[in-house]
Amino acid sequence: MTNVGALVIAHGSRNANWVKGIEEAVQKARFKIPEMPMAIGFLELVPGKSIADGVYSLECHGVNRILIIPLFITMGSTHLEEIQYALGLLEQSRIPTELRPISSTAELTWCSPLEAHPIVLNILEERVQELSVIPEDEVLLLIGHGSKVAGFKEKWEELFQHIGQHLQTQLGLKGVSYATLKGNQVISRAKALALKNRLIVIPIFLSEGYFTHTVIPSKLKGINCAYNGKTYLPHPLITDWICQTIFEN
């Protein structure tokens, strides 16, 4: 008999509210699927709640198959390659890592991160509509972390293109562009777009924190745009995404 559990993996933060947002989303998923053992594993910065801790806690519940649910924006995150390697799902990591191999007696099933899942697109539609006034006169700028690493940079770009095309079509926006913090494009792109358009800026980040409260606003300083810093969480649909991922795997 197979006993299945779910391990939700997130990056982690020193910001207690950031961590609380993840824990609340997973707790709500537990209420929706009470028969499913669940744990959270943080990549770093949350003592006592590492990825290894999460694996071992599920094994202690008699789980012999673990769904690995990466609560990350995209496979363009180099952290996910490190995590897959540490879990024994990749023989080698193209990314240097300090993660130690995690041994497990359970079968590990890797699930997709958030990417451009329909639930994610619904969240982003709502985020844009909160700031939009006359869509046909507005240009949307998506800002994400991004990567400079070949093979990962392209995945970020594909994600932005997919999200952008969807939002422009669904919401009737004049245009959509994107910029990454890693690419140092935010200031120049935002300035250019704001010259002749009403500019809306949406952060493609899981949770509010240093990047959305400090880094992005500092780059948008003096640029006429609509920005409220709202991220995927604490939207309740993230819990629905966790549950749907479990049901589909």
Short mmCIF file of N, CA, C and O in Angstrom, two decimals, residues 70-205:
data_model
loop_
_atom_site.label_atom_id
_atom_site.label_comp_id
_atom_site.label_asym_id
_atom_site.label_seq_id
_atom_site.Cartn_x
_atom_site.Cartn_y
_atom_site.Cartn_z
N PRO A 70 7.47 22.43 -5.45
CA PRO A 70 8.31 23.63 -5.32
C PRO A 70 7.50 24.91 -5.44
O PRO A 70 6.98 25.24 -6.50
N LEU A 71 7.36 25.60 -4.34
CA LEU A 71 6.62 26.87 -4.33
C LEU A 71 7.58 27.98 -4.78
O LEU A 71 7.96 28.87 -4.02
N PHE A 72 7.96 27.87 -6.03
CA PHE A 72 8.87 28.81 -6.69
C PHE A 72 8.20 29.30 -7.97
O PHE A 72 7.34 28.62 -8.53
N ILE A 73 8.64 30.44 -8.47
CA ILE A 73 8.03 31.03 -9.65
C ILE A 73 8.22 30.17 -10.90
O ILE A 73 7.29 29.94 -11.66
N THR A 74 9.43 29.66 -11.11
CA THR A 74 9.73 28.98 -12.37
C THR A 74 10.94 28.06 -12.24
O THR A 74 11.78 28.24 -11.35
N MET A 75 11.04 27.11 -13.17
CA MET A 75 12.23 26.27 -13.25
C MET A 75 13.44 27.08 -13.70
O MET A 75 14.55 26.58 -13.72
N GLY A 76 13.23 28.34 -14.02
CA GLY A 76 14.34 29.23 -14.32
C GLY A 76 15.13 29.60 -13.07
O GLY A 76 16.21 30.19 -13.16
N SER A 77 14.62 29.23 -11.91
CA SER A 77 15.36 29.45 -10.66
C SER A 77 16.45 28.41 -10.52
O SER A 77 16.18 27.21 -10.51
N THR A 78 17.68 28.87 -10.40
CA THR A 78 18.79 27.93 -10.25
C THR A 78 18.69 27.14 -8.94
O THR A 78 19.23 26.04 -8.83
N HIS A 79 17.97 27.68 -7.97
CA HIS A 79 17.81 26.97 -6.70
C HIS A 79 17.13 25.61 -6.90
O HIS A 79 17.42 24.65 -6.18
N LEU A 80 16.24 25.54 -7.87
CA LEU A 80 15.51 24.29 -8.07
C LEU A 80 16.43 23.18 -8.58
O LEU A 80 16.22 22.01 -8.27
N GLU A 81 17.43 23.54 -9.34
CA GLU A 81 18.40 22.54 -9.77
C GLU A 81 19.20 22.03 -8.57
O GLU A 81 19.45 20.82 -8.43
N GLU A 82 19.59 22.94 -7.68
CA GLU A 82 20.28 22.53 -6.46
C GLU A 82 19.43 21.59 -5.63
O GLU A 82 19.91 20.57 -5.11
N ILE A 83 18.15 21.92 -5.50
CA ILE A 83 17.25 21.11 -4.69
C ILE A 83 17.05 19.73 -5.29
O ILE A 83 17.08 18.72 -4.58
N GLN A 84 16.87 19.68 -6.60
CA GLN A 84 16.70 18.38 -7.26
C GLN A 84 17.93 17.51 -7.07
O GLN A 84 17.83 16.30 -6.84
N TYR A 85 19.08 18.13 -7.14
CA TYR A 85 20.33 17.40 -6.93
C TYR A 85 20.41 16.87 -5.50
O TYR A 85 20.73 15.70 -5.27
N ALA A 86 20.10 17.72 -4.53
CA ALA A 86 20.17 17.32 -3.12
C ALA A 86 19.21 16.17 -2.81
O ALA A 86 19.50 15.31 -1.98
N LEU A 87 18.09 16.15 -3.51
CA LEU A 87 17.09 15.11 -3.30
C LEU A 87 17.40 13.82 -4.08
O LEU A 87 16.66 12.83 -3.97
N GLY A 88 18.47 13.85 -4.85
CA GLY A 88 18.83 12.67 -5.63
C GLY A 88 18.04 12.52 -6.91
O GLY A 88 18.06 11.45 -7.54
N LEU A 89 17.37 13.59 -7.33
CA LEU A 89 16.58 13.54 -8.56
C LEU A 89 17.41 13.92 -9.77
O LEU A 89 16.97 13.73 -10.90
N LEU A 90 18.58 14.47 -9.55
CA LEU A 90 19.55 14.76 -10.61
C LEU A 90 20.90 14.18 -10.20
O LEU A 90 21.29 14.31 -9.03
N GLU A 91 21.61 13.59 -11.14
CA GLU A 91 22.92 13.03 -10.82
C GLU A 91 23.95 14.12 -10.59
O GLU A 91 24.86 13.97 -9.78
N GLN A 92 23.81 15.22 -11.32
CA GLN A 92 24.74 16.34 -11.18
C GLN A 92 23.98 17.64 -11.23
O GLN A 92 22.91 17.74 -11.82
N SER A 93 24.54 18.66 -10.58
CA SER A 93 23.97 20.00 -10.63
C SER A 93 24.89 20.90 -11.43
O SER A 93 26.10 20.94 -11.18
N ARG A 94 24.31 21.62 -12.38
CA ARG A 94 25.10 22.58 -13.15
C ARG A 94 25.41 23.82 -12.30
O ARG A 94 26.26 24.63 -12.66
N ILE A 95 24.74 23.91 -11.17
CA ILE A 95 24.89 25.06 -10.28
C ILE A 95 25.69 24.64 -9.05
O ILE A 95 25.35 23.66 -8.39
N PRO A 96 26.79 25.34 -8.74
CA PRO A 96 27.52 25.02 -7.50
C PRO A 96 26.58 25.12 -6.31
O PRO A 96 25.78 26.05 -6.21
N THR A 97 26.64 24.16 -5.42
CA THR A 97 25.71 24.16 -4.29
C THR A 97 26.38 23.66 -3.02
O THR A 97 27.28 22.82 -3.07
N GLU A 98 25.93 24.19 -1.90
CA GLU A 98 26.39 23.74 -0.60
C GLU A 98 25.38 22.79 0.04
O GLU A 98 25.58 22.34 1.17
N LEU A 99 24.30 22.48 -0.68
CA LEU A 99 23.30 21.57 -0.14
C LEU A 99 23.87 20.16 -0.02
O LEU A 99 24.52 19.67 -0.96
N ARG A 100 23.62 19.54 1.08
CA ARG A 100 24.07 18.17 1.27
C ARG A 100 23.02 17.19 0.75
O ARG A 100 21.82 17.47 0.83
N PRO A 101 23.45 16.06 0.21
CA PRO A 101 22.49 15.06 -0.26
C PRO A 101 21.55 14.63 0.87
O PRO A 101 21.96 14.48 2.02
N ILE A 102 20.28 14.48 0.51
CA ILE A 102 19.27 14.09 1.48
C ILE A 102 18.84 12.66 1.15
O ILE A 102 18.30 12.40 0.07
N SER A 103 19.10 11.75 2.06
CA SER A 103 18.70 10.37 1.82
C SER A 103 17.26 10.18 2.26
O SER A 103 16.81 10.76 3.25
N SER A 104 16.53 9.37 1.49
CA SER A 104 15.13 9.12 1.81
C SER A 104 14.76 7.71 1.41
O SER A 104 15.21 7.20 0.37
N THR A 105 13.95 7.07 2.23
CA THR A 105 13.46 5.74 1.89
C THR A 105 12.21 5.82 1.02
O THR A 105 11.75 4.81 0.49
N ALA A 106 11.65 7.02 0.89
CA ALA A 106 10.42 7.20 0.11
C ALA A 106 10.74 7.46 -1.36
O ALA A 106 11.82 7.93 -1.72
N GLU A 107 9.77 7.16 -2.20
CA GLU A 107 9.85 7.53 -3.62
C GLU A 107 9.52 9.01 -3.72
O GLU A 107 8.51 9.48 -3.17
N LEU A 108 10.37 9.77 -4.42
CA LEU A 108 10.16 11.21 -4.54
C LEU A 108 9.64 11.56 -5.93
O LEU A 108 10.24 11.18 -6.93
N THR A 109 8.54 12.28 -5.98
CA THR A 109 7.94 12.69 -7.25
C THR A 109 8.02 14.21 -7.36
O THR A 109 7.41 14.93 -6.56
N TRP A 110 8.76 14.68 -8.35
CA TRP A 110 8.94 16.12 -8.55
C TRP A 110 7.74 16.69 -9.29
O TRP A 110 7.31 16.17 -10.32
N CYS A 111 7.20 17.78 -8.78
CA CYS A 111 6.07 18.46 -9.41
C CYS A 111 6.54 19.80 -9.99
O CYS A 111 7.59 20.31 -9.61
N SER A 112 5.74 20.37 -10.87
CA SER A 112 6.10 21.64 -11.50
C SER A 112 5.97 22.79 -10.53
O SER A 112 5.06 22.82 -9.68
N PRO A 113 6.86 23.80 -10.62
CA PRO A 113 6.65 25.03 -9.86
C PRO A 113 5.47 25.81 -10.44
O PRO A 113 4.77 25.32 -11.33
N LEU A 114 5.27 27.03 -10.01
CA LEU A 114 4.08 27.80 -10.37
C LEU A 114 3.97 28.09 -11.87
O LEU A 114 2.90 27.96 -12.46
N GLU A 115 5.08 28.51 -12.48
CA GLU A 115 5.11 28.80 -13.92
C GLU A 115 3.89 29.65 -14.34
O GLU A 115 3.52 30.57 -13.64
N ALA A 116 3.29 29.31 -15.49
CA ALA A 116 2.13 30.07 -15.98
C ALA A 116 0.87 29.22 -15.83
O ALA A 116 0.02 29.15 -16.72
N HIS A 117 0.76 28.56 -14.70
CA HIS A 117 -0.43 27.74 -14.42
C HIS A 117 -1.68 28.63 -14.51
O HIS A 117 -1.63 29.81 -14.17
N PRO A 118 -2.80 28.09 -14.96
CA PRO A 118 -4.03 28.89 -15.06
C PRO A 118 -4.40 29.60 -13.76
O PRO A 118 -4.91 30.74 -13.79
N ILE A 119 -4.13 28.98 -12.63
CA ILE A 119 -4.41 29.63 -11.34
C ILE A 119 -3.52 30.85 -11.16
O ILE A 119 -3.97 31.90 -10.68
N VAL A 120 -2.27 30.74 -11.55
CA VAL A 120 -1.34 31.87 -11.45
C VAL A 120 -1.81 33.01 -12.35
O VAL A 120 -1.80 34.19 -11.96
N LEU A 121 -2.24 32.67 -13.56
CA LEU A 121 -2.71 33.69 -14.49
C LEU A 121 -3.94 34.40 -13.94
O LEU A 121 -4.11 35.61 -14.12
N ASN A 122 -4.80 33.67 -13.24
CA ASN A 122 -5.98 34.30 -12.62
C ASN A 122 -5.56 35.30 -11.55
O ASN A 122 -6.14 36.39 -11.44
N ILE A 123 -4.55 34.93 -10.77
CA ILE A 123 -4.05 35.85 -9.73
C ILE A 123 -3.51 37.12 -10.38
O ILE A 123 -3.80 38.24 -9.94
N LEU A 124 -2.72 36.96 -11.43
CA LEU A 124 -2.11 38.11 -12.08
C LEU A 124 -3.14 39.00 -12.77
O LEU A 124 -3.01 40.23 -12.80
N GLU A 125 -4.17 38.40 -13.33
CA GLU A 125 -5.25 39.19 -13.91
C GLU A 125 -5.85 40.10 -12.84
O GLU A 125 -6.10 41.29 -13.07
N GLU A 126 -6.09 39.53 -11.68
CA GLU A 126 -6.66 40.30 -10.57
C GLU A 126 -5.72 41.41 -10.14
O GLU A 126 -6.16 42.54 -9.88
N ARG A 127 -4.42 41.11 -10.05
CA ARG A 127 -3.45 42.11 -9.62
C ARG A 127 -3.42 43.30 -10.60
O ARG A 127 -3.33 44.46 -10.19
N VAL A 128 -3.49 43.01 -11.90
CA VAL A 128 -3.48 44.08 -12.90
C VAL A 128 -4.77 44.90 -12.83
O VAL A 128 -4.75 46.14 -12.87
N GLN A 129 -5.90 44.22 -12.70
CA GLN A 129 -7.19 44.91 -12.67
C GLN A 129 -7.32 45.84 -11.48
O GLN A 129 -8.02 46.85 -11.56
N GLU A 130 -6.63 45.55 -10.40
CA GLU A 130 -6.65 46.43 -9.23
C GLU A 130 -6.03 47.79 -9.54
O GLU A 130 -6.35 48.80 -8.89
N LEU A 131 -5.12 47.82 -10.52
CA LEU A 131 -4.40 49.05 -10.85
C LEU A 131 -4.84 49.68 -12.17
O LEU A 131 -4.51 50.82 -12.46
N SER A 132 -5.59 48.93 -12.95
CA SER A 132 -5.96 49.37 -14.29
C SER A 132 -7.15 50.33 -14.27
O SER A 132 -8.08 50.18 -13.48
N VAL A 133 -7.11 51.30 -15.18
CA VAL A 133 -8.20 52.27 -15.32
C VAL A 133 -8.80 52.17 -16.72
O VAL A 133 -9.98 51.89 -16.90
N ILE A 134 -7.95 52.38 -17.73
CA ILE A 134 -8.37 52.26 -19.13
C ILE A 134 -7.36 51.35 -19.82
O ILE A 134 -6.30 51.80 -20.29
N PRO A 135 -7.61 50.03 -19.87
CA PRO A 135 -6.63 49.05 -20.35
C PRO A 135 -6.03 49.38 -21.72
O PRO A 135 -4.83 49.19 -21.93
N GLU A 136 -6.85 49.87 -22.64
CA GLU A 136 -6.35 50.12 -23.99
C GLU A 136 -5.33 51.25 -24.06
O GLU A 136 -4.64 51.43 -25.07
N ASP A 137 -5.21 52.02 -22.98
CA ASP A 137 -4.22 53.10 -22.92
C ASP A 137 -3.03 52.74 -22.02
O ASP A 137 -2.16 53.59 -21.78
N GLU A 138 -3.00 51.51 -21.54
CA GLU A 138 -2.00 51.14 -20.52
C GLU A 138 -1.02 50.08 -21.02
O GLU A 138 -1.39 49.17 -21.77
N VAL A 139 0.20 50.22 -20.54
CA VAL A 139 1.24 49.22 -20.81
C VAL A 139 1.64 48.62 -19.48
O VAL A 139 1.83 49.32 -18.48
N LEU A 140 1.78 47.31 -19.49
CA LEU A 140 2.13 46.56 -18.29
C LEU A 140 3.60 46.18 -18.32
O LEU A 140 4.10 45.69 -19.33
N LEU A 141 4.28 46.41 -17.21
CA LEU A 141 5.67 45.97 -17.05
C LEU A 141 5.72 44.92 -15.95
O LEU A 141 5.38 45.18 -14.80
N LEU A 142 6.13 43.71 -16.33
CA LEU A 142 6.31 42.62 -15.37
C LEU A 142 7.76 42.64 -14.90
O LEU A 142 8.68 42.71 -15.72
N ILE A 143 7.97 42.57 -13.59
CA ILE A 143 9.33 42.58 -13.05
C ILE A 143 9.55 41.33 -12.22
O ILE A 143 8.79 41.04 -11.29
N GLY A 144 10.58 40.56 -12.56
CA GLY A 144 10.92 39.36 -11.81
C GLY A 144 12.38 39.33 -11.44
O GLY A 144 13.16 40.20 -11.85
N HIS A 145 12.75 38.31 -10.70
CA HIS A 145 14.14 38.17 -10.27
C HIS A 145 15.05 37.90 -11.45
O HIS A 145 16.07 38.55 -11.65
N GLY A 146 14.68 36.89 -12.27
CA GLY A 146 15.47 36.56 -13.45
C GLY A 146 16.75 35.80 -13.12
O GLY A 146 17.02 35.48 -11.95
N SER A 147 17.51 35.51 -14.15
CA SER A 147 18.79 34.81 -14.00
C SER A 147 19.71 35.20 -15.15
O SER A 147 19.25 35.50 -16.25
N LYS A 148 21.00 35.18 -14.89
CA LYS A 148 21.99 35.42 -15.94
C LYS A 148 22.56 34.11 -16.47
O LYS A 148 23.36 34.12 -17.41
N VAL A 149 22.18 33.00 -15.88
CA VAL A 149 22.76 31.70 -16.22
C VAL A 149 22.08 31.12 -17.46
O VAL A 149 20.85 31.00 -17.51
N ALA A 150 22.90 30.74 -18.45
CA ALA A 150 22.36 30.15 -19.68
C ALA A 150 21.56 28.89 -19.35
O ALA A 150 21.96 28.08 -18.52
N GLY A 151 20.43 28.77 -20.00
CA GLY A 151 19.54 27.65 -19.75
C GLY A 151 18.49 27.96 -18.70
O GLY A 151 17.42 27.35 -18.68
N PHE A 152 18.77 28.94 -17.85
CA PHE A 152 17.82 29.39 -16.84
C PHE A 152 17.24 30.75 -17.23
O PHE A 152 16.05 30.99 -17.06
N LYS A 153 18.10 31.60 -17.77
CA LYS A 153 17.67 32.92 -18.25
C LYS A 153 16.54 32.76 -19.27
O LYS A 153 15.55 33.49 -19.24
N GLU A 154 16.68 31.78 -20.16
CA GLU A 154 15.69 31.57 -21.21
C GLU A 154 14.34 31.13 -20.64
O GLU A 154 13.28 31.48 -21.17
N LYS A 155 14.37 30.36 -19.56
CA LYS A 155 13.12 29.90 -18.94
C LYS A 155 12.36 31.08 -18.33
O LYS A 155 11.12 31.12 -18.38
N TRP A 156 13.09 32.01 -17.74
CA TRP A 156 12.45 33.22 -17.24
C TRP A 156 11.81 33.99 -18.39
O TRP A 156 10.67 34.47 -18.28
N GLU A 157 12.53 34.13 -19.49
CA GLU A 157 12.01 34.89 -20.63
C GLU A 157 10.77 34.23 -21.22
O GLU A 157 9.79 34.91 -21.56
N GLU A 158 10.78 32.90 -21.32
CA GLU A 158 9.61 32.18 -21.83
C GLU A 158 8.41 32.39 -20.92
O GLU A 158 7.27 32.55 -21.39
N LEU A 159 8.65 32.39 -19.62
CA LEU A 159 7.56 32.60 -18.67
C LEU A 159 6.96 34.00 -18.83
O LEU A 159 5.74 34.16 -18.89
N PHE A 160 7.82 35.01 -18.91
CA PHE A 160 7.34 36.38 -19.07
C PHE A 160 6.52 36.53 -20.36
O PHE A 160 5.49 37.19 -20.38
N GLN A 161 7.01 35.91 -21.42
CA GLN A 161 6.30 36.02 -22.70
C GLN A 161 4.93 35.37 -22.63
O GLN A 161 3.94 35.91 -23.13
N HIS A 162 4.86 34.21 -21.99
CA HIS A 162 3.59 33.50 -21.85
C HIS A 162 2.60 34.32 -21.01
O HIS A 162 1.45 34.52 -21.41
N ILE A 163 3.07 34.79 -19.86
CA ILE A 163 2.22 35.59 -18.99
C ILE A 163 1.78 36.87 -19.70
O ILE A 163 0.61 37.25 -19.67
N GLY A 164 2.73 37.53 -20.35
CA GLY A 164 2.44 38.79 -21.02
C GLY A 164 1.41 38.66 -22.12
O GLY A 164 0.47 39.46 -22.21
N GLN A 165 1.56 37.64 -22.97
CA GLN A 165 0.60 37.43 -24.05
C GLN A 165 -0.79 37.17 -23.50
O GLN A 165 -1.79 37.68 -24.02
N HIS A 166 -0.85 36.37 -22.44
CA HIS A 166 -2.15 36.05 -21.84
C HIS A 166 -2.82 37.30 -21.29
O HIS A 166 -4.00 37.56 -21.56
N LEU A 167 -2.08 38.09 -20.51
CA LEU A 167 -2.67 39.25 -19.87
C LEU A 167 -3.07 40.32 -20.89
O LEU A 167 -4.13 40.95 -20.74
N GLN A 168 -2.27 40.49 -21.92
CA GLN A 168 -2.63 41.49 -22.94
C GLN A 168 -3.91 41.09 -23.65
O GLN A 168 -4.80 41.91 -23.88
N THR A 169 -4.03 39.82 -23.99
CA THR A 169 -5.22 39.32 -24.69
C THR A 169 -6.45 39.38 -23.80
O THR A 169 -7.52 39.85 -24.21
N GLN A 170 -6.31 38.89 -22.57
CA GLN A 170 -7.46 38.79 -21.68
C GLN A 170 -7.95 40.15 -21.18
O GLN A 170 -9.16 40.36 -21.00
N LEU A 171 -7.03 41.07 -20.96
CA LEU A 171 -7.39 42.35 -20.34
C LEU A 171 -7.45 43.50 -21.33
O LEU A 171 -7.86 44.60 -20.96
N GLY A 172 -7.05 43.28 -22.57
CA GLY A 172 -7.12 44.32 -23.58
C GLY A 172 -6.12 45.44 -23.38
O GLY A 172 -6.38 46.60 -23.73
N LEU A 173 -4.96 45.10 -22.85
CA LEU A 173 -3.93 46.11 -22.60
C LEU A 173 -3.28 46.58 -23.91
O LEU A 173 -3.22 45.83 -24.89
N LYS A 174 -2.79 47.79 -23.91
CA LYS A 174 -2.10 48.33 -25.08
C LYS A 174 -0.82 47.56 -25.37
O LYS A 174 -0.47 47.32 -26.53
N GLY A 175 -0.13 47.16 -24.32
CA GLY A 175 1.12 46.42 -24.51
C GLY A 175 1.61 45.84 -23.20
O GLY A 175 1.15 46.21 -22.12
N VAL A 176 2.56 44.91 -23.31
CA VAL A 176 3.17 44.28 -22.14
C VAL A 176 4.66 44.13 -22.39
O VAL A 176 5.08 43.74 -23.49
N SER A 177 5.46 44.44 -21.38
CA SER A 177 6.89 44.23 -21.46
C SER A 177 7.35 43.60 -20.14
O SER A 177 6.55 43.38 -19.25
N TYR A 178 8.62 43.30 -20.07
CA TYR A 178 9.14 42.72 -18.83
C TYR A 178 10.59 43.15 -18.61
O TYR A 178 11.29 43.57 -19.53
N ALA A 179 11.01 43.02 -17.37
CA ALA A 179 12.40 43.32 -17.01
C ALA A 179 12.76 42.46 -15.80
O ALA A 179 11.90 42.07 -15.02
N THR A 180 14.04 42.16 -15.68
CA THR A 180 14.50 41.37 -14.54
C THR A 180 15.51 42.16 -13.71
O THR A 180 16.24 43.00 -14.24
N LEU A 181 15.53 41.86 -12.43
CA LEU A 181 16.50 42.52 -11.56
C LEU A 181 17.91 42.08 -11.91
O LEU A 181 18.85 42.87 -11.83
N LYS A 182 18.05 40.83 -12.30
CA LYS A 182 19.38 40.32 -12.70
C LYS A 182 19.88 40.98 -13.97
O LYS A 182 21.09 41.09 -14.19
N GLY A 183 18.95 41.39 -14.81
CA GLY A 183 19.35 41.99 -16.09
C GLY A 183 19.55 43.48 -16.02
O GLY A 183 19.93 44.11 -17.02
N ASN A 184 19.30 44.10 -14.86
CA ASN A 184 19.47 45.55 -14.68
C ASN A 184 18.72 46.37 -15.73
O ASN A 184 19.22 47.39 -16.22
N GLN A 185 17.50 45.90 -16.09
CA GLN A 185 16.75 46.57 -17.15
C GLN A 185 15.62 47.43 -16.62
O GLN A 185 14.98 48.15 -17.37
N VAL A 186 15.33 47.32 -15.33
CA VAL A 186 14.09 47.89 -14.80
C VAL A 186 13.99 49.39 -15.04
O VAL A 186 12.98 49.88 -15.57
N ILE A 187 15.00 50.15 -14.67
CA ILE A 187 14.92 51.61 -14.75
C ILE A 187 14.75 52.08 -16.18
O ILE A 187 13.83 52.86 -16.49
N SER A 188 15.60 51.62 -17.08
CA SER A 188 15.54 52.08 -18.46
C SER A 188 14.23 51.68 -19.13
O SER A 188 13.63 52.47 -19.87
N ARG A 189 13.77 50.47 -18.87
CA ARG A 189 12.54 50.01 -19.53
C ARG A 189 11.33 50.75 -18.98
O ARG A 189 10.44 51.14 -19.73
N ALA A 190 11.29 50.94 -17.66
CA ALA A 190 10.16 51.64 -17.07
C ALA A 190 10.10 53.10 -17.56
O ALA A 190 9.02 53.61 -17.88
N LYS A 191 11.24 53.75 -17.63
CA LYS A 191 11.28 55.14 -18.11
C LYS A 191 10.76 55.24 -19.54
O LYS A 191 9.96 56.12 -19.88
N ALA A 192 11.21 54.33 -20.40
CA ALA A 192 10.81 54.35 -21.81
C ALA A 192 9.31 54.12 -21.95
O ALA A 192 8.64 54.80 -22.74
N LEU A 193 8.78 53.17 -21.21
CA LEU A 193 7.36 52.84 -21.32
C LEU A 193 6.47 53.93 -20.76
O LEU A 193 5.35 54.15 -21.25
N ALA A 194 6.94 54.63 -19.72
CA ALA A 194 6.12 55.65 -19.07
C ALA A 194 6.07 56.96 -19.84
O ALA A 194 5.24 57.83 -19.54
N LEU A 195 6.91 57.11 -20.85
CA LEU A 195 6.96 58.36 -21.61
C LEU A 195 5.65 58.66 -22.32
O LEU A 195 5.18 59.80 -22.34
N LYS A 196 5.05 57.62 -22.94
CA LYS A 196 3.85 57.85 -23.76
C LYS A 196 2.65 57.01 -23.33
O LYS A 196 1.63 56.98 -24.02
N ASN A 197 2.79 56.33 -22.19
CA ASN A 197 1.71 55.44 -21.78
C ASN A 197 1.46 55.55 -20.27
O ASN A 197 2.33 55.97 -19.52
N ARG A 198 0.29 55.15 -19.87
CA ARG A 198 0.06 54.93 -18.44
C ARG A 198 0.68 53.58 -18.12
O ARG A 198 0.32 52.57 -18.72
N LEU A 199 1.61 53.57 -17.18
CA LEU A 199 2.39 52.37 -16.89
C LEU A 199 1.90 51.68 -15.62
O LEU A 199 1.76 52.31 -14.57
N ILE A 200 1.66 50.38 -15.74
CA ILE A 200 1.33 49.53 -14.60
C ILE A 200 2.50 48.58 -14.37
O ILE A 200 2.99 47.97 -15.33
N VAL A 201 2.93 48.45 -13.15
CA VAL A 201 4.06 47.56 -12.83
C VAL A 201 3.59 46.48 -11.87
O VAL A 201 3.01 46.77 -10.82
N ILE A 202 3.85 45.23 -12.23
CA ILE A 202 3.46 44.09 -11.41
C ILE A 202 4.70 43.25 -11.09
O ILE A 202 5.42 42.84 -12.00
N PRO A 203 4.96 42.97 -9.81
CA PRO A 203 6.10 42.11 -9.45
C PRO A 203 5.74 40.64 -9.60
O PRO A 203 4.69 40.20 -9.11
N ILE A 204 6.60 39.88 -10.26
CA ILE A 204 6.41 38.44 -10.40
C ILE A 204 7.23 37.77 -9.30
O ILE A 204 8.32 37.23 -9.52
N PHE A 205 6.70 37.87 -8.09
CA PHE A 205 7.36 37.33 -6.90
C PHE A 205 6.32 36.57 -6.09
O PHE A 205 5.14 36.92 -6.09
#
